[in-house]
XYZ file of C-alpha atoms in Angstrom:
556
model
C -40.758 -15.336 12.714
C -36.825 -16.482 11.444
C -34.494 -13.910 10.414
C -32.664 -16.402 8.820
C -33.060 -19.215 6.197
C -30.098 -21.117 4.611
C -30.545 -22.578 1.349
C -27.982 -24.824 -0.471
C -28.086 -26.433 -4.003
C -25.198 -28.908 -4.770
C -24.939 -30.606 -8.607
C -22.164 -31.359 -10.858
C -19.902 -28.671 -12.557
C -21.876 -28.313 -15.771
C -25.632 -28.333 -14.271
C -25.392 -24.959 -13.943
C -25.612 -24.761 -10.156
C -23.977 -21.087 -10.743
C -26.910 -20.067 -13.102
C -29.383 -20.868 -10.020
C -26.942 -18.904 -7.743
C -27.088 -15.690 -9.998
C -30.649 -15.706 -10.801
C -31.933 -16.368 -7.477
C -29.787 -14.084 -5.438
C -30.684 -11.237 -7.667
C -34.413 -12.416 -7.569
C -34.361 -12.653 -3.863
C -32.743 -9.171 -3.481
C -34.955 -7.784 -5.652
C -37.752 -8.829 -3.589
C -36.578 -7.127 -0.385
C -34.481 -9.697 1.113
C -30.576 -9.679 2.132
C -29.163 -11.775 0.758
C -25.485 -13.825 1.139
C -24.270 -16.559 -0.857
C -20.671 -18.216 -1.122
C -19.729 -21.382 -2.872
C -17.604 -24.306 -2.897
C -16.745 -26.552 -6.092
C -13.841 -29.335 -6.671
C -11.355 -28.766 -9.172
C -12.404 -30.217 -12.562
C -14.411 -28.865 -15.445
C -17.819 -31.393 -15.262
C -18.422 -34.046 -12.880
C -17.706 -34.061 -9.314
C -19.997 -32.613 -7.136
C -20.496 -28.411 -6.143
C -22.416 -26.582 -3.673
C -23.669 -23.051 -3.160
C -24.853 -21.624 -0.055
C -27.415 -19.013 -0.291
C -28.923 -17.317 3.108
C -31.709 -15.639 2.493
C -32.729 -12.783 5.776
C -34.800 -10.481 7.283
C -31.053 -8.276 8.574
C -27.939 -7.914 7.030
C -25.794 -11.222 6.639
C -22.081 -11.675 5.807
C -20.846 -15.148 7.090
C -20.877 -18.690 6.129
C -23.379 -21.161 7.967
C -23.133 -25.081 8.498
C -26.860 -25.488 9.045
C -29.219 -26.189 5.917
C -32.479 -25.310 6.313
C -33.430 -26.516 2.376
C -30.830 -28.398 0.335
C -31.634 -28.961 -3.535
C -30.030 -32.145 -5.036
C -28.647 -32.103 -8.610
C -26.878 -34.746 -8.413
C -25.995 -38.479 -6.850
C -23.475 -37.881 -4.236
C -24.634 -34.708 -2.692
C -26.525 -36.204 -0.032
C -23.139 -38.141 1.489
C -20.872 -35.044 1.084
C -23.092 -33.036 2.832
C -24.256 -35.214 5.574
C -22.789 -33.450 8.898
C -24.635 -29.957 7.711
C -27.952 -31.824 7.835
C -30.705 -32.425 10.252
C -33.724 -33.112 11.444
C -35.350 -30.219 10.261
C -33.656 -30.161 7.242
C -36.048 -30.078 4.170
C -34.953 -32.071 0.819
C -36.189 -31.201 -2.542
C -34.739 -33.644 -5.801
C -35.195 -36.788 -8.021
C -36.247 -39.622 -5.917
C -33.741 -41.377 -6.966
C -31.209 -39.033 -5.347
C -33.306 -38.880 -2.322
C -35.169 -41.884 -1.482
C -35.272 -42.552 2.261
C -34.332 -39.028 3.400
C -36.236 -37.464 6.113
C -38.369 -34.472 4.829
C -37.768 -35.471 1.066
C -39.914 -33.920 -1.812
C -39.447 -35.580 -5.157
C -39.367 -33.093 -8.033
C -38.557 -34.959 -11.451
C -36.961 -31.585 -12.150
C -34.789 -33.530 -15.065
C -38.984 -34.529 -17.204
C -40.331 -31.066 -16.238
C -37.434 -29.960 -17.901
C -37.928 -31.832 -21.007
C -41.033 -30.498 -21.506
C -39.529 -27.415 -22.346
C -37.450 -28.525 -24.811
C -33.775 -30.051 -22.522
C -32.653 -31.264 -19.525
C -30.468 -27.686 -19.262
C -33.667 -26.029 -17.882
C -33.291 -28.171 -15.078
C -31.717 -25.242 -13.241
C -34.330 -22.695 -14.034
C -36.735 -24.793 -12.587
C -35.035 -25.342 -9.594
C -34.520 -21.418 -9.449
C -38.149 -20.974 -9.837
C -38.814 -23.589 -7.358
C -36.746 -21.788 -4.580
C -38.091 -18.408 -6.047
C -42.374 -19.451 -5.357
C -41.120 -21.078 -1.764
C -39.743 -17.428 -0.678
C -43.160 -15.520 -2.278
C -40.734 -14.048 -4.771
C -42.192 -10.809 -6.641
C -43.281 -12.392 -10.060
C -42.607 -9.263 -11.845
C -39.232 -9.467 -10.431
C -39.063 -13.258 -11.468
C -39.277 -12.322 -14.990
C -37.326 -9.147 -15.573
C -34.200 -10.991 -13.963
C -34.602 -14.205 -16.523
C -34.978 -11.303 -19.281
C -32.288 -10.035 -18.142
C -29.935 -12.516 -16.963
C -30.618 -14.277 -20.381
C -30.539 -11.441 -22.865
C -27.679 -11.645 -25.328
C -28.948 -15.562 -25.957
C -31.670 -14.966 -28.067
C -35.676 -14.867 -27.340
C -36.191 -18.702 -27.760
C -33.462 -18.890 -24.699
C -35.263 -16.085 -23.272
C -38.861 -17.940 -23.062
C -38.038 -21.371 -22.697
C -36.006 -20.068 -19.173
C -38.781 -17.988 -18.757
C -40.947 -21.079 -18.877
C -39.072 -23.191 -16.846
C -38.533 -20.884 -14.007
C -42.281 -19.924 -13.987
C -43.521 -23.344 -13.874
C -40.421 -24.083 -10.810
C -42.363 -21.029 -9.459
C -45.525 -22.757 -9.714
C -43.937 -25.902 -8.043
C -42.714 -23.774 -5.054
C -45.714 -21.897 -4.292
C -47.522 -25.497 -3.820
C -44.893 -27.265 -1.634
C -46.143 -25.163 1.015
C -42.942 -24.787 2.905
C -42.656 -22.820 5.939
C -40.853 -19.696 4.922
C -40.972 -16.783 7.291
C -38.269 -14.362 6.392
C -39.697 -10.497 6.789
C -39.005 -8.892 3.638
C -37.885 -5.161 3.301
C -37.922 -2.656 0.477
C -34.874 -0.562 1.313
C -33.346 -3.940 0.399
C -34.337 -3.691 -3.222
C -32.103 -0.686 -3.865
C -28.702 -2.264 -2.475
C -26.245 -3.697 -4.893
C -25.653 -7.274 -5.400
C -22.065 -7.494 -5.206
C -18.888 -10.229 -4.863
C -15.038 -10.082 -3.592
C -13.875 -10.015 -7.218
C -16.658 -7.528 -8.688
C -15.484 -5.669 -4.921
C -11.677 -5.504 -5.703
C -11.834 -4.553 -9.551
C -14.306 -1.639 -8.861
C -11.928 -0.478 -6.219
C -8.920 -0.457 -8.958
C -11.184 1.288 -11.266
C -12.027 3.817 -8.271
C -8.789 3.793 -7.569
C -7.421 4.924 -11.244
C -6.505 1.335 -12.306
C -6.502 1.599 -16.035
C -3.644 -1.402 -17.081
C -3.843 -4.895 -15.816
C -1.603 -7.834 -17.002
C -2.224 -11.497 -15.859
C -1.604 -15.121 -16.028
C -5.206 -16.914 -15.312
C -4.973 -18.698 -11.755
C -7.769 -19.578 -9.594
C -9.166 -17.973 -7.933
C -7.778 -14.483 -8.658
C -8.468 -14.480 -12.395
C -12.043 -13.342 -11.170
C -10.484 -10.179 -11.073
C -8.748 -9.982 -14.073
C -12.255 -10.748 -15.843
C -14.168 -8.558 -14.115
C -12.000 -5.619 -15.327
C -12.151 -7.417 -18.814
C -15.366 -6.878 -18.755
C -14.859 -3.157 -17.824
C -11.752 -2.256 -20.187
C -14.262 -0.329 -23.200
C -16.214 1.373 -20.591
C -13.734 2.942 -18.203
C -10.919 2.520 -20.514
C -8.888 -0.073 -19.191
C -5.948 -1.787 -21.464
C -6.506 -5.427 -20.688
C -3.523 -7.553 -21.010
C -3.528 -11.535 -20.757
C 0.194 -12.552 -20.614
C 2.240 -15.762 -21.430
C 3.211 -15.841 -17.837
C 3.224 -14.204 -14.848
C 6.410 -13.314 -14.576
C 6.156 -11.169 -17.797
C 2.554 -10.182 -16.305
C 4.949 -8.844 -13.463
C 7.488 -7.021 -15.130
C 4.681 -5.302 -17.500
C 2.914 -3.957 -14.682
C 6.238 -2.368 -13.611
C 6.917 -1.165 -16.814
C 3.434 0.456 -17.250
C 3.816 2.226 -13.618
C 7.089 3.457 -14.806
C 5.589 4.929 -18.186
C 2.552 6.886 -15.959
C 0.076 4.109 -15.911
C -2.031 2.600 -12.541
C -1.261 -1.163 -13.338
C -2.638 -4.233 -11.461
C -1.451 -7.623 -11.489
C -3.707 -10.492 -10.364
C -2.849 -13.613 -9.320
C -2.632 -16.819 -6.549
C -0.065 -18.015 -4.599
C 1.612 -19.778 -7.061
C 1.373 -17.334 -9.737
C 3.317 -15.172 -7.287
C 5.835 -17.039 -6.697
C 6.888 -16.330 -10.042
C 6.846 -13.095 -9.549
C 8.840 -12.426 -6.769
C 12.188 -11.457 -9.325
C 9.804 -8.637 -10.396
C 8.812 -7.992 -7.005
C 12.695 -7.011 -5.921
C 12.645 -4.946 -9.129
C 10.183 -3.198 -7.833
C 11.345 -2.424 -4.512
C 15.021 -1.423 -6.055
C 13.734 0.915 -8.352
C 11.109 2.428 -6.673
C 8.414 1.945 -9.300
C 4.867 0.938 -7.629
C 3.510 -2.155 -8.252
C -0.014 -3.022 -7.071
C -0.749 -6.754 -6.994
C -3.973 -8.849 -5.935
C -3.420 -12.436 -4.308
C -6.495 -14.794 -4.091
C -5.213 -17.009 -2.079
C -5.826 -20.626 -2.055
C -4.329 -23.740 -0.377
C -0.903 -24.615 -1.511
C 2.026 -25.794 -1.640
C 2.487 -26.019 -5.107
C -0.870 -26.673 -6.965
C -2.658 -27.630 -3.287
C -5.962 -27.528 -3.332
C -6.580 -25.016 -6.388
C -10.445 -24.029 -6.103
C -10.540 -24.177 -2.126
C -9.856 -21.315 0.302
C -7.063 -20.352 2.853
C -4.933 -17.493 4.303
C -1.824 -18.972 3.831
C -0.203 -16.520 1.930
C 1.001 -13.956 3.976
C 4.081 -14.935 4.477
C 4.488 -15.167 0.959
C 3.756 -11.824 0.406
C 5.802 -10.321 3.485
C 9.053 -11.735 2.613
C 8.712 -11.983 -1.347
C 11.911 -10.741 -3.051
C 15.362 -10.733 -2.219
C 17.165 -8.222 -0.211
C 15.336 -5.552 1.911
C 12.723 -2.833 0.913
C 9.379 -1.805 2.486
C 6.185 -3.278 0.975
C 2.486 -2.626 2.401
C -0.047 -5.459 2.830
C -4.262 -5.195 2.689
C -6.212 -7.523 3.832
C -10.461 -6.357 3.327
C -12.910 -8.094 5.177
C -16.178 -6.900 3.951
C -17.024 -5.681 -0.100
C -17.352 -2.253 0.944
C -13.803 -2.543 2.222
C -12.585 -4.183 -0.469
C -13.785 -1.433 -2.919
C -11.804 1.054 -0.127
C -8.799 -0.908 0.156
C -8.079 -1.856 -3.764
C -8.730 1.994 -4.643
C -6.251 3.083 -1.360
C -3.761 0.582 -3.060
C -3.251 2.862 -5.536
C -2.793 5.953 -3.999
C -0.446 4.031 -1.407
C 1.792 2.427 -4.582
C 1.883 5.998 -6.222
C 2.789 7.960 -3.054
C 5.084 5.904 -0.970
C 6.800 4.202 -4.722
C 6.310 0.408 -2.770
C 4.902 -2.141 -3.683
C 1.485 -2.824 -2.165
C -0.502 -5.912 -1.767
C -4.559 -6.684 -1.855
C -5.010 -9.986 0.461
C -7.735 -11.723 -0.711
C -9.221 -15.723 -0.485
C -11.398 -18.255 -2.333
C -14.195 -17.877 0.275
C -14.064 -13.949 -0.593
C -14.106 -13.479 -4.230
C -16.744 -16.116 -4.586
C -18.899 -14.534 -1.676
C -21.941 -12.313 -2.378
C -24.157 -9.897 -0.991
C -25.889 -6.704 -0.592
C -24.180 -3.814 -0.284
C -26.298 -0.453 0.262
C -23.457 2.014 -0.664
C -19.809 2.235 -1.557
C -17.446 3.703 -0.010
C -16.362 7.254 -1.832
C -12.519 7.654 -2.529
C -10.402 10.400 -4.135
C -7.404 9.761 -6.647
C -4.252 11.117 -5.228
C -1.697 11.391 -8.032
C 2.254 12.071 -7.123
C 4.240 12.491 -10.628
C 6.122 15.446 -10.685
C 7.131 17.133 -13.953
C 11.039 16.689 -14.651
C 13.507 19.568 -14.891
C 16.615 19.058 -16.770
C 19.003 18.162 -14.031
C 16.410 15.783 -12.595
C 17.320 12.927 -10.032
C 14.656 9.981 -10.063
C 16.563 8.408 -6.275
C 16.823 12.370 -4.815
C 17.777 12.059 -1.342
C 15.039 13.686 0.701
C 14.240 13.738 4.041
C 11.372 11.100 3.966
C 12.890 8.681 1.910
C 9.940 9.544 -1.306
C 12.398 10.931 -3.908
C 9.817 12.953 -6.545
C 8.787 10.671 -9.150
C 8.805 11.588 -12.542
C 7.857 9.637 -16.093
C 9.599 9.606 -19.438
C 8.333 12.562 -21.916
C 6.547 14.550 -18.904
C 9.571 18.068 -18.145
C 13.062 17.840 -19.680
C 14.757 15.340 -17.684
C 15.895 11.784 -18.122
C 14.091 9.153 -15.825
C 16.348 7.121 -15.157
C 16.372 3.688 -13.149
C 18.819 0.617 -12.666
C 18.406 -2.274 -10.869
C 21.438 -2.688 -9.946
C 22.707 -0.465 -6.612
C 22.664 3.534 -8.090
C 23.274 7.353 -7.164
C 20.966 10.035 -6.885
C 20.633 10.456 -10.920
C 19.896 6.525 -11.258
C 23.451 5.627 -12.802
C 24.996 2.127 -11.916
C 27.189 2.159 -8.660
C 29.577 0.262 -6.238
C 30.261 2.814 -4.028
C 30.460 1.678 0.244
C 28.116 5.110 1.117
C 26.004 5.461 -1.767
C 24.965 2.106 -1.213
C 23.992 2.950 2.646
C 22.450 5.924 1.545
C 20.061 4.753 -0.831
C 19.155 1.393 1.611
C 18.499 4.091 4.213
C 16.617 6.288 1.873
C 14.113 3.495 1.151
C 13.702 1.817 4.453
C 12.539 5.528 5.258
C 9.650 4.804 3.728
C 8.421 2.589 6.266
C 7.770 5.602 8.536
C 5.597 7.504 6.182
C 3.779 4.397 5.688
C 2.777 4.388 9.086
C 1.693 7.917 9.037
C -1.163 6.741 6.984
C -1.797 3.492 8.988
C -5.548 1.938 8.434
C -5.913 1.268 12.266
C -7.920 -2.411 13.094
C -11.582 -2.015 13.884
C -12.334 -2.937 17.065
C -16.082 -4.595 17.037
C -18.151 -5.675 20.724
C -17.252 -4.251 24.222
C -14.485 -1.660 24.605
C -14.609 -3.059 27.822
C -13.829 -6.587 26.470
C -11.652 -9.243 28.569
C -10.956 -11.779 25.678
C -9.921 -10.171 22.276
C -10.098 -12.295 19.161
C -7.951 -11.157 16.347
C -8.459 -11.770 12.883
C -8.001 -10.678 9.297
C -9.203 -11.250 5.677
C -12.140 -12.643 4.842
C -12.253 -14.850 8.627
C -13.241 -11.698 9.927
C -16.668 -11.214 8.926
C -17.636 -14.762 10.168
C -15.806 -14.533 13.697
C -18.058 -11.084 13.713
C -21.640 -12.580 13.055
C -20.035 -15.423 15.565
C -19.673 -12.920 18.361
C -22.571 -11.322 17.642
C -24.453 -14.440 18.474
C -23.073 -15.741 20.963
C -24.089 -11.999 22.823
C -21.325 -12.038 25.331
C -19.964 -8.512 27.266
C -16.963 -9.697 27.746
C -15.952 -10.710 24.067
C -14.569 -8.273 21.570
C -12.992 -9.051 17.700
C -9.952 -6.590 16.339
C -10.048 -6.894 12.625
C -6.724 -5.329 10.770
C -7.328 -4.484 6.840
C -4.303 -3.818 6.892
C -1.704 -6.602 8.211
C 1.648 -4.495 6.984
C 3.708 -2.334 8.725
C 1.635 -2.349 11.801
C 1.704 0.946 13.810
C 2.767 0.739 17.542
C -0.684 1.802 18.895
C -2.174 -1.517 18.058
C -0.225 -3.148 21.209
C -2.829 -1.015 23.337
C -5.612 -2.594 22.145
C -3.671 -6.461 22.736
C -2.001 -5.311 26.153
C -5.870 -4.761 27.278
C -7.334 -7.896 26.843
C -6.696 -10.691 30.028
C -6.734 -13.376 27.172
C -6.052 -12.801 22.806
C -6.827 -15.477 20.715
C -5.966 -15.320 16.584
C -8.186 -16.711 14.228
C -6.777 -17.561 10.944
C -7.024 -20.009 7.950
C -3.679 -21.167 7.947
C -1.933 -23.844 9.626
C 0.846 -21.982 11.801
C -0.945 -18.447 12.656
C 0.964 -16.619 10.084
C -0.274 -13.138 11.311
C -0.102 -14.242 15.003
C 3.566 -14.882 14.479
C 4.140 -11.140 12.848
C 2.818 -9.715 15.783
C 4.380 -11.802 18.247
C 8.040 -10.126 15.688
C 6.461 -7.038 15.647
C 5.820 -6.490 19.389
C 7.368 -9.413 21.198
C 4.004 -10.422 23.260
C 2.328 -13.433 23.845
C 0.188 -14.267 21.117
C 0.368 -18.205 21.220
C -3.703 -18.572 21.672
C -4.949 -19.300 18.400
C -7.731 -20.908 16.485
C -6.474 -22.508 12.848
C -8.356 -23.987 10.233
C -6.421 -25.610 6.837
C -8.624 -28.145 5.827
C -9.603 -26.265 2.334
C -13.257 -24.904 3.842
C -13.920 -21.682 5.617
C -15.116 -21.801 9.501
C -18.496 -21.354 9.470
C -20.404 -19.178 12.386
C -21.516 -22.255 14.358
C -18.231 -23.594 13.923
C -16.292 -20.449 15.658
C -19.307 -20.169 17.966
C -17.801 -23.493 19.495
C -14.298 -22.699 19.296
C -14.689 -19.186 21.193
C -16.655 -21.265 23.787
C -13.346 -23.536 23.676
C -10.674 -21.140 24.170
C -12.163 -18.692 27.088
């Protein structure tokens, strides 16, 4: 019996490759299989050629794989571009003329079985029903997702999808392909869930109810998915002309009461490191997403990396604390983007969500979310209010216009206690002092890494992001005592006790999608250890688990 089975479809943009993704995850899921699916897709709006992974498995499954077990071919050049992640066991279902002279090959003319219900657009409903009769899909299940899935396009949409998947399902069911994956029912009650549906629930959990963007893949996932939201959970949706005003509004709305996200890529956010400094000057939160995605400059704008940290940890001129998440897993995501929140409203910072490509466009099941509280911190004014109060922690209270009797006042330039404009030698130290405080109540509430395999490990790998979930299921594998993986969600300010956990280790190694170790050289800052072993990937595509299967075998 497997436990796992990898599927991948590849077309053009425009065949609806995405349609097949969304209908058969949910129909698989629905028939008591976990499910995890991730895509890749070149940066144009038709043409080209895209893929989508989709694992279907008997346990939980949270990583990308090189190995195809069945690819589905769309398109001409699928076969070429996909060539190193297929063997001899590989099965291939398309046109013959894609095909011809494959091993395993079965010719479908999905493009006339589509025309016999009506256009060649039901191509991909047939090739979801064709996957869906090949996993013994519940047919009841089948149809209530089409219904679904298809409902605000009218009942002739409805039925001829309906069609077209049920006679793919009939197609399946014949092919006869050995398909062995143990279903299970608990399964059928988990959510379906990706990193961007992940990170806007957590804002909304969190008490997000403003957002302001500039589209940029891949982060305007985000900003959509809380689109989607804004009538439910009352959300004031905001698309700007740029993201530098996108920025400055989500300051502005922080500063009037509001819990404001901004979400955006790399280069999105370099425009916004002006408002960034604002932010840290004035003490007004800011809470921004970056999906992160090869750069410089327009790079590779629909691929993955982790390149961005850097970015994000010295944004802005002049000095100020800042706080930097990283999730690794949905559930964490939801925890993180909520915590972001409470972290922006308590310590007045602003705070980061770390995301990728790879990670907003990954999906699984989730069973349950993680449960967080709202912490709120605005203080009613009294009349001889001071916004910049000296305290002992560094947090002056924070107050909002119209809430008590005093004036909230705030100046980016240098100012006193009471927020007015000044020059003066000691006030200036004072208030630099006052918010570099911060750093140490930051660390008071410290997400500590999660230490996964041995405690009584010999070689630590150390990751973050979305890298982490894949070195995990890599580990797991490869069943070895003296292997363990530290993940860190969050990357910024790191508390001294993590040294323990590197000092213990004979050999650390850092894996990380970029091409210098970004977070390997923060530690090495942080602590001043060695922390030159590292494993780097920049080539646009995430490591897969057979890929850091060979690389851990490399470096012990």
């Amino acid at each position: 019996m497997k436990e796992i089975f990898s599927i991948v479809l590849s077309g053009a943009a425009g065949q609806g490759v995405q349609t097949v993704e969304n209908l058969f995850t949910n129909i698989a899921k629905n028939s008591g299989y976990y499910v995890f699916a991730t895509k890749e897709y070149m940066s144009r709006v038709r043409g080209g050629n895209n893929s989508t992974e989709i694992v279907i498995s008997s346990k939980p499954v949270r990583a990308f794989r090189r190995k195809i077990d069945l690819l589905v071919v769309l398109n001409s050049n699928a076969i070429e571009r996909l060539r190193d992640r297929i063997d001899d066991e590989t099965i291939i279902i398309g046109e013959e003329k894609f095909i011809k002279g494959e091993k395993n090959a079965i010719f479908v003319p999905l493009i006339d079985i589509s025309k016999e219900f009506g256009s060649i657009i039901y191509a991909n409903s047939v090739a979801a029903g064709i996957l869906s009769g090949i996993i013994n899909a519940d047919m009841e299940v089948v149809k209530n997702t089409v219904k679904q899935y298809f409902s605000e396009k009218g009942e002739n949409v409805i039925q001829s999808n309906l069609n077209s998947i049920l006679k793919g399902f009939e197609i399946g069911k014949d092919l006869n392909i050995n398909f062995e994956i143990e279903k299970n029912n608990d399964v059928k009650k988990h959510m379906l869930f990706n990193g961007s549906k992940a990170v806007a629930n957590g804002a909304v959990a969190g008490g997000c109810n403003f957002i302001s963007s500039y589209p940029m893949s891949p982060a305007t996932a985000v900003f959509t998915e809380l689109a989607k939201m804004s009538k439910d959970k009352k959300i004031i949706v905001d698309q700007a002309e740029d993201e530098i005003a996108a920025a400055n509004m989500v300051i502005g709305a922080w500063y009037a009461g509001a819990r404001a996200l901004v979400s955006t890529s790399g280069g999105g956010f370099a425009l916004m490191e002006e408002a960034i400094s604002l932010s840290g000057m004035i003490e007004t939160p800011i809470v921004v997403h970056l999906g992160q995605r090869p750069g410089p400059a327009t790079g590779l704008p629909t691929r993955t990396e982790q390149g961005d940290l850097n970015l994000v940890l010295y944004a802005g001129h002049g000095t100020f604390p800042r706080i930097i998440l990283a999730p690794s897993t949905l559930e964490e995501a939801f925890y993180l983007s909520a915590q972001a929140f409470n972290f922006a409203d308590k310590f007045q910072v602003p705070v980061f969500i770390l995301t990728d490509q790879y990670f907003l466009d990954t999906y699984y099941n989730v069973e349950k979310l993680p449960s967080v509280e709202v912490h709120r911190y605005i203080v009613e004014t009294t009349k001889d209010y001071k916004r910049y109060e000296l305290t002992e922690n560094g947090i002056s209270p924070r107050g909002i216009p119209g809430y008590g009797e005093g004036v909230v006042r705030v100046d980016s330039d240098e100012h006193d206690e009471y927020g007015h404009i000044t020059e003066s030698p000691k006030v200036r130290v004072d208030m630099v002092n006052k918010r570099m405080k911060k750093l140490n109540e930051i660390l008071k509430d410290f997400i500590s890494p999660v230490l996964c395999g041995n405690k009584d490990y010999e070689y630590l790998f150390v990751s973050w992001g979305s890298t982490s979930q894949i070195l995990k299921e890599a580990i797991e594998e490869l069943n070895n005592e003296k292997i363990a993986m530290l993940h860190f969600p969050q990357v910024y300010p790191l508390a001294r006790k993590v040294e323990d956990y590197l000092k213990k280790a004979k050999k650390v190694i850092f894996v990380e999608q970029n091409a210098t170790g970004q977070f390997a050289d923060l530690v090495r800052m942080e602590f001043g250890i060695d922390t030159s072993n590292r494993i780097l990937k920049y080539d646009g595509f995430p490591f897969s688990v057979e890929e850091l299967k060979e690389k851990i075998g490399e470096a012990l």
